[in-house]
């Protein structure tokens, strides 16, 4: 069949129609967009706002006048965003005029405070809230690591290098001498005790960091006084993640970490040690010959004991959570597993976590129910941290493992104990003065424990029908932890060979500890906005009841052995095949805390704010006459930015608020029932009568009462460029009176020579400053920066009931060498735990003269009266944090720096091992602290005074980069429902310090610190 050819006019017509269609389509697709982005309040153009075609990378930013130009297509959606404003999405048009509104999240952020919440702009106290997205990133295994360096006034001192170790938290320094200085921790409305989980470092260590939504730090008394007696050291409120109203979302987090134990004591190697000993002790003398015999037992042996005890640490952290809404029930469920192999051999830590949150609402949203249950299992294989010091100073000329010796006097295997080489004075006769082989300290001890903890509550909030401004809130919760474990020496070891009762058999103990905390809170909350008088009133009143119960039981046993006959103080148990020590009785204790509290928040014209609280606490730790304490507080705030006269300034300033506050908080964290006479059953075999142990009375203090801290606070909050730059400046002063202190009593006036009593006072004051800024904001790149600094001073103002200028103070800290060398004191006019030392004498060349200290009282003899208070303490004068976050498209790079200035550490390891003359023919010899010996040149045996001189007091100021993290965020991986982030991080990146020890962030007296490793981790986060 032939096809008809189109004639020429037809072809022309067809081409014309096609051209028109393409032209129309091109016109429909291409659109030149011009626009103006303005501040919705001031009408000023917004500079640097992001303008992007939704779903594409096609975008631009506004110019100096807030104008922009962009190519788009008909039907495209234009997304306009800028920090501090609500993001807007509008259809593309040739001419666009956009008025951005303030981001309500900036102005209306709800901050959790005690027994309720408040809008951020209505805060009148010193409160800092850190959200999940603002927390530190990296290989974080404990919650406190999330906020290190983030909060002014909050110092977080890291734990040692042990797996699962916790940190010490201090808010505006400590307020007590002998009572607790830990802040109160409140987890989902449950105030927990810091010792709530025996076998774990602190109250936070059993919480999975991935479950935490916010930290809120309450610092001044106007914010903390609602918690009354437990808030003298500040409050940290933790809220965990909840269920959501949206679709079900699955989140998986996984990280893998390598830990490098790179820190070492600078001690001598085998050749250096042999040479030093040979030079130090003359040949032909009794001492010289004995020393030579010891170092030449194995002429070719060389052992690096520090390398022998360390290993590379490996850890993994796996977490999965499911959140969303099932029917009417918002929920969140999470599971976590953390496994850490420590950097010292035999150390291991495992943690299993699970949490469930249900948050349904009933009766047309009038009844809100919040149910939280968390469970944790912690398993520890404890390594003896004393192995660090033992390894540093054990003789490097000796082998690790016991080998045969041809010594004709004692025969073979003289030094072999359970396979490890150890010092011996004869066959099966260990040298009782020497330390054990460092590997034996680790492998010849079986020390492990398991802690199981459950924390949960149900909170009911009922909005009264017909009176919706009134809420009734009931919170019932519990915190229960149980710890079991055992610590035994291994039969045949060096340790068991020194056991006088069970020689070569050994002994140990099983422990079974319980902590139980029950809580009931009930309060009424009435909130009303009264427009007629331009006022907002929020009133709350309530009741709290909390019961703490704890029980400790240690049962001392021998290792399994046959019946060896009668042993005084022990009974053989045929069923277990062990001797069990008599008088293993549990030590149960309990205390109650009952409280009535109320708070008024008043806001007038959105400019003038008043917060007043009152709490009355009753504690069973005090007698009836002193049981109740009343703790008031008040704070005023003036929102200057909202004043009419600030209208023009609002073009630049977005926040200016002045805050002043005063309040009183209490302290009762002492041992229970010290106000009455307790009787305890003795366990000394010499304290028996006719075979029975005797009850003995303990000391008591009938007049014990609340320690009280009054806090004054003045603060200014500021913000510029719609809070693109924001921060605060604060001054505080804390005065503590009736210090719960351990003091001496006159002989014969009590059943002991030291009791706890209310004696003394102290003062803390400081200045805090912080600033947060979005330094750069473009379409593809942003730079966020945060900095905070705190200045703090502490001084004891009174330590005696009556003025006594000759009072010698209270011993506060000691080194372990000798019989315990006191190095610190609490004394009036000085910071707590100030170093109390002898003054070193130096020669004309500035070199220290060994065993020469200054006779400060010129009486011709050196005694403790020649010591002096150095005015130096472990407390930093200044500490600060700097965080930085860079973002480029899908990439992010962040780091955190932390600094401490003015803190001092006594290097007790150098003091005890810093001389070439430590050998006294005691049957063993120890290595030397190389750097200390080189710096001092000491060649004599150091005296007690020398080991307590200010020569070894060192400035331990430091600058640390805690972590640096590089991440990449992805979307629509394989499917539109899968997004996530991959990251790599390094922690403990570097430390800049003049301190000569392993780490300046250590105990006040540095002796065998388990060094913190440098960690490298890879992580992945997936969202389904």
mmCIF file of N, CA, C and O in Angstrom, residues 265-277 294-308 389-401 421 423 435 437-438 924-930:
data_model
loop_
_atom_site.group_PDB
_atom_site.id
_atom_site.type_symbol
_atom_site.label_atom_id
_atom_site.label_comp_id
_atom_site.label_asym_id
_atom_site.label_seq_id
_atom_site.Cartn_x
_atom_site.Cartn_y
_atom_site.Cartn_z
ATOM 1 N N UNK A 265 55.204 6.290 82.141
ATOM 2 C CA UNK A 265 56.137 6.914 83.077
ATOM 3 C C UNK A 265 57.526 6.889 82.454
ATOM 4 O O UNK A 265 57.913 5.923 81.795
ATOM 5 N N UNK A 266 58.288 7.955 82.679
ATOM 6 C CA UNK A 266 59.657 8.005 82.164
ATOM 7 C C UNK A 266 60.592 7.358 83.180
ATOM 8 O O UNK A 266 61.181 8.025 84.028
ATOM 9 N N UNK A 267 60.712 6.048 83.084
ATOM 10 C CA UNK A 267 61.613 5.311 83.969
ATOM 11 C C UNK A 267 62.751 4.711 83.147
ATOM 12 O O UNK A 267 62.717 4.702 81.917
ATOM 13 N N UNK A 268 63.757 4.188 83.816
ATOM 14 C CA UNK A 268 64.961 3.703 83.140
ATOM 15 C C UNK A 268 64.740 2.328 82.528
ATOM 16 O O UNK A 268 64.004 1.504 83.085
ATOM 17 N N UNK A 269 65.406 2.084 81.389
ATOM 18 C CA UNK A 269 65.399 0.732 80.845
ATOM 19 C C UNK A 269 66.455 -0.097 81.566
ATOM 20 O O UNK A 269 67.170 0.414 82.446
ATOM 21 N N UNK A 270 66.583 -1.349 81.210
ATOM 22 C CA UNK A 270 67.446 -2.262 81.969
ATOM 23 C C UNK A 270 68.902 -1.806 81.968
ATOM 24 O O UNK A 270 69.573 -1.814 83.019
ATOM 25 N N UNK A 271 69.421 -1.406 80.813
ATOM 26 C CA UNK A 271 70.825 -0.997 80.744
ATOM 27 C C UNK A 271 71.061 0.277 81.540
ATOM 28 O O UNK A 271 72.067 0.399 82.264
ATOM 29 N N UNK A 272 70.150 1.245 81.407
ATOM 30 C CA UNK A 272 70.288 2.489 82.160
ATOM 31 C C UNK A 272 70.209 2.216 83.654
ATOM 32 O O UNK A 272 70.942 2.822 84.456
ATOM 33 N N UNK A 273 69.356 1.297 84.042
ATOM 34 C CA UNK A 273 69.171 0.992 85.454
ATOM 35 C C UNK A 273 70.417 0.310 86.022
ATOM 36 O O UNK A 273 70.892 0.672 87.105
ATOM 37 N N UNK A 274 70.966 -0.658 85.284
ATOM 38 C CA UNK A 274 72.188 -1.324 85.761
ATOM 39 C C UNK A 274 73.319 -0.312 85.932
ATOM 40 O O UNK A 274 74.061 -0.347 86.930
ATOM 41 N N UNK A 275 73.438 0.604 84.949
ATOM 42 C CA UNK A 275 74.505 1.587 85.020
ATOM 43 C C UNK A 275 74.294 2.532 86.199
ATOM 44 O O UNK A 275 75.248 2.865 86.923
ATOM 45 N N UNK A 276 73.045 2.961 86.412
ATOM 46 C CA UNK A 276 72.770 3.879 87.509
ATOM 47 C C UNK A 276 73.053 3.235 88.860
ATOM 48 O O UNK A 276 73.626 3.863 89.752
ATOM 49 N N UNK A 277 72.661 1.972 89.025
ATOM 50 C CA UNK A 277 72.905 1.280 90.292
ATOM 51 C C UNK A 277 74.402 1.067 90.512
ATOM 52 O O UNK A 277 74.929 1.255 91.620
ATOM 53 N N UNK A 294 71.651 -8.289 92.990
ATOM 54 C CA UNK A 294 70.247 -8.264 92.568
ATOM 55 C C UNK A 294 70.114 -7.922 91.082
ATOM 56 O O UNK A 294 69.330 -8.555 90.365
ATOM 57 N N UNK A 295 70.847 -6.923 90.605
ATOM 58 C CA UNK A 295 70.668 -6.515 89.201
ATOM 59 C C UNK A 295 71.379 -7.450 88.235
ATOM 60 O O UNK A 295 71.115 -7.383 87.019
ATOM 61 N N UNK A 296 72.247 -8.318 88.744
ATOM 62 C CA UNK A 296 72.972 -9.232 87.853
ATOM 63 C C UNK A 296 72.478 -10.674 87.953
ATOM 64 O O UNK A 296 73.159 -11.595 87.491
ATOM 65 N N UNK A 297 71.314 -10.889 88.561
ATOM 66 C CA UNK A 297 70.758 -12.248 88.585
ATOM 67 C C UNK A 297 70.550 -12.771 87.176
ATOM 68 O O UNK A 297 70.773 -13.953 86.893
ATOM 69 N N UNK A 298 70.128 -11.892 86.272
ATOM 70 C CA UNK A 298 69.883 -12.261 84.880
ATOM 71 C C UNK A 298 70.575 -11.210 84.015
ATOM 72 O O UNK A 298 69.932 -10.231 83.603
ATOM 73 N N UNK A 299 71.854 -11.372 83.746
ATOM 74 C CA UNK A 299 72.665 -10.310 83.123
ATOM 75 C C UNK A 299 72.142 -9.819 81.780
ATOM 76 O O UNK A 299 72.355 -8.657 81.425
ATOM 77 N N UNK A 300 71.466 -10.676 81.033
ATOM 78 C CA UNK A 300 71.014 -10.268 79.702
ATOM 79 C C UNK A 300 69.527 -9.940 79.651
ATOM 80 O O UNK A 300 68.984 -9.661 78.577
ATOM 81 N N UNK A 301 68.877 -9.963 80.813
ATOM 82 C CA UNK A 301 67.426 -9.754 80.831
ATOM 83 C C UNK A 301 67.071 -8.263 80.729
ATOM 84 O O UNK A 301 67.707 -7.416 81.359
ATOM 85 N N UNK A 302 66.062 -7.963 79.931
ATOM 86 C CA UNK A 302 65.552 -6.595 79.815
ATOM 87 C C UNK A 302 64.039 -6.665 79.644
ATOM 88 O O UNK A 302 63.552 -7.260 78.680
ATOM 89 N N UNK A 303 63.320 -6.080 80.565
ATOM 90 C CA UNK A 303 61.856 -6.129 80.537
ATOM 91 C C UNK A 303 61.289 -4.727 80.608
ATOM 92 O O UNK A 303 61.651 -3.936 81.482
ATOM 93 N N UNK A 304 60.402 -4.424 79.661
ATOM 94 C CA UNK A 304 59.634 -3.179 79.737
ATOM 95 C C UNK A 304 58.300 -3.526 80.389
ATOM 96 O O UNK A 304 57.374 -4.000 79.739
ATOM 97 N N UNK A 305 58.241 -3.313 81.685
ATOM 98 C CA UNK A 305 57.060 -3.734 82.443
ATOM 99 C C UNK A 305 55.809 -2.953 82.054
ATOM 100 O O UNK A 305 54.694 -3.482 82.130
ATOM 101 N N UNK A 306 55.984 -1.713 81.635
ATOM 102 C CA UNK A 306 54.803 -0.945 81.229
ATOM 103 C C UNK A 306 54.209 -1.501 79.940
ATOM 104 O O UNK A 306 52.986 -1.626 79.810
ATOM 105 N N UNK A 307 55.073 -1.873 78.993
ATOM 106 C CA UNK A 307 54.560 -2.524 77.792
ATOM 107 C C UNK A 307 53.886 -3.844 78.134
ATOM 108 O O UNK A 307 52.924 -4.259 77.479
ATOM 109 N N UNK A 308 54.382 -4.496 79.170
ATOM 110 C CA UNK A 308 53.864 -5.821 79.532
ATOM 111 C C UNK A 308 52.433 -5.755 80.052
ATOM 112 O O UNK A 308 51.652 -6.691 79.839
ATOM 113 N N UNK A 389 51.632 1.812 88.691
ATOM 114 C CA UNK A 389 52.817 2.202 89.440
ATOM 115 C C UNK A 389 53.787 1.055 89.626
ATOM 116 O O UNK A 389 55.008 1.243 89.572
ATOM 117 N N UNK A 390 53.245 -0.153 89.837
ATOM 118 C CA UNK A 390 54.110 -1.315 90.001
ATOM 119 C C UNK A 390 54.931 -1.554 88.747
ATOM 120 O O UNK A 390 56.135 -1.854 88.817
ATOM 121 N N UNK A 391 54.316 -1.420 87.580
ATOM 122 C CA UNK A 391 55.030 -1.643 86.327
ATOM 123 C C UNK A 391 56.071 -0.562 86.074
ATOM 124 O O UNK A 391 57.153 -0.830 85.536
ATOM 125 N N UNK A 392 55.741 0.666 86.451
ATOM 126 C CA UNK A 392 56.675 1.766 86.204
ATOM 127 C C UNK A 392 57.969 1.579 86.980
ATOM 128 O O UNK A 392 59.054 1.896 86.474
ATOM 129 N N UNK A 393 57.888 1.037 88.188
ATOM 130 C CA UNK A 393 59.051 1.026 89.064
ATOM 131 C C UNK A 393 59.544 -0.373 89.425
ATOM 132 O O UNK A 393 60.426 -0.514 90.263
ATOM 133 N N UNK A 394 59.009 -1.404 88.790
ATOM 134 C CA UNK A 394 59.531 -2.753 89.021
ATOM 135 C C UNK A 394 60.877 -2.885 88.306
ATOM 136 O O UNK A 394 61.098 -2.305 87.239
ATOM 137 N N UNK A 395 61.766 -3.647 88.890
ATOM 138 C CA UNK A 395 63.129 -3.833 88.392
ATOM 139 C C UNK A 395 63.107 -4.312 86.930
ATOM 140 O O UNK A 395 62.626 -5.408 86.629
ATOM 141 N N UNK A 396 63.633 -3.529 85.971
ATOM 142 C CA UNK A 396 63.590 -3.922 84.560
ATOM 143 C C UNK A 396 64.577 -5.016 84.197
ATOM 144 O O UNK A 396 64.574 -5.486 83.048
ATOM 145 N N UNK A 397 65.424 -5.432 85.138
ATOM 146 C CA UNK A 397 66.386 -6.510 84.853
ATOM 147 C C UNK A 397 65.830 -7.882 85.213
ATOM 148 O O UNK A 397 66.563 -8.869 85.145
ATOM 149 N N UNK A 398 64.542 -7.930 85.563
ATOM 150 C CA UNK A 398 63.943 -9.205 85.963
ATOM 151 C C UNK A 398 62.950 -9.682 84.898
ATOM 152 O O UNK A 398 62.309 -8.879 84.219
ATOM 153 N N UNK A 399 62.804 -10.996 84.785
ATOM 154 C CA UNK A 399 61.893 -11.548 83.783
ATOM 155 C C UNK A 399 60.444 -11.488 84.251
ATOM 156 O O UNK A 399 60.160 -11.336 85.446
ATOM 157 N N UNK A 400 59.529 -11.593 83.296
ATOM 158 C CA UNK A 400 58.108 -11.593 83.635
ATOM 159 C C UNK A 400 57.711 -12.911 84.288
ATOM 160 O O UNK A 400 57.030 -12.928 85.317
ATOM 161 N N UNK A 401 58.187 -14.004 83.708
ATOM 162 C CA UNK A 401 57.754 -15.327 84.161
ATOM 163 C C UNK A 401 58.844 -16.003 84.972
ATOM 164 O O UNK A 401 60.042 -15.818 84.729
ATOM 165 N N UNK A 421 57.466 -14.358 87.977
ATOM 166 C CA UNK A 421 58.652 -14.048 88.765
ATOM 167 C C UNK A 421 58.293 -13.028 89.835
ATOM 168 O O UNK A 421 57.670 -12.003 89.568
ATOM 169 N N UNK A 423 59.808 -11.367 93.886
ATOM 170 C CA UNK A 423 60.906 -11.289 94.857
ATOM 171 C C UNK A 423 60.704 -12.301 95.982
ATOM 172 O O UNK A 423 59.605 -12.479 96.479
ATOM 173 N N UNK A 435 56.612 -5.079 96.184
ATOM 174 C CA UNK A 435 55.359 -5.185 95.451
ATOM 175 C C UNK A 435 55.388 -6.430 94.589
ATOM 176 O O UNK A 435 56.450 -6.990 94.300
ATOM 177 N N UNK A 437 54.852 -8.775 91.197
ATOM 178 C CA UNK A 437 55.023 -8.702 89.747
ATOM 179 C C UNK A 437 53.772 -8.047 89.151
ATOM 180 O O UNK A 437 52.645 -8.457 89.435
ATOM 181 N N UNK A 438 53.923 -7.000 88.322
ATOM 182 C CA UNK A 438 52.743 -6.300 87.796
ATOM 183 C C UNK A 438 51.761 -7.209 87.059
ATOM 184 O O UNK A 438 50.547 -7.007 87.155
ATOM 185 N N UNK A 924 65.104 -6.398 97.697
ATOM 186 C CA UNK A 924 64.585 -6.090 96.361
ATOM 187 C C UNK A 924 65.044 -4.684 95.996
ATOM 188 O O UNK A 924 65.502 -3.909 96.847
ATOM 189 N N UNK A 925 64.934 -4.343 94.747
ATOM 190 C CA UNK A 925 65.362 -3.035 94.269
ATOM 191 C C UNK A 925 64.327 -2.523 93.276
ATOM 192 O O UNK A 925 63.690 -3.308 92.567
ATOM 193 N N UNK A 926 64.123 -1.216 93.246
ATOM 194 C CA UNK A 926 63.095 -0.638 92.379
ATOM 195 C C UNK A 926 63.720 0.317 91.374
ATOM 196 O O UNK A 926 64.802 0.866 91.595
ATOM 197 N N UNK A 927 63.010 0.521 90.280
ATOM 198 C CA UNK A 927 63.457 1.400 89.211
ATOM 199 C C UNK A 927 63.337 2.863 89.632
ATOM 200 O O UNK A 927 62.708 3.186 90.653
ATOM 201 N N UNK A 928 63.901 3.742 88.820
ATOM 202 C CA UNK A 928 63.924 5.162 89.131
ATOM 203 C C UNK A 928 63.044 5.959 88.160
ATOM 204 O O UNK A 928 62.922 5.615 86.982
ATOM 205 N N UNK A 929 62.455 7.025 88.672
ATOM 206 C CA UNK A 929 61.696 7.967 87.856
ATOM 207 C C UNK A 929 62.732 8.821 87.128
ATOM 208 O O UNK A 929 63.278 9.773 87.668
ATOM 209 N N UNK A 930 62.994 8.474 85.880
ATOM 210 C CA UNK A 930 64.132 9.028 85.151
ATOM 211 C C UNK A 930 64.108 10.543 85.085
ATOM 212 O O UNK A 930 65.096 11.211 85.399
#
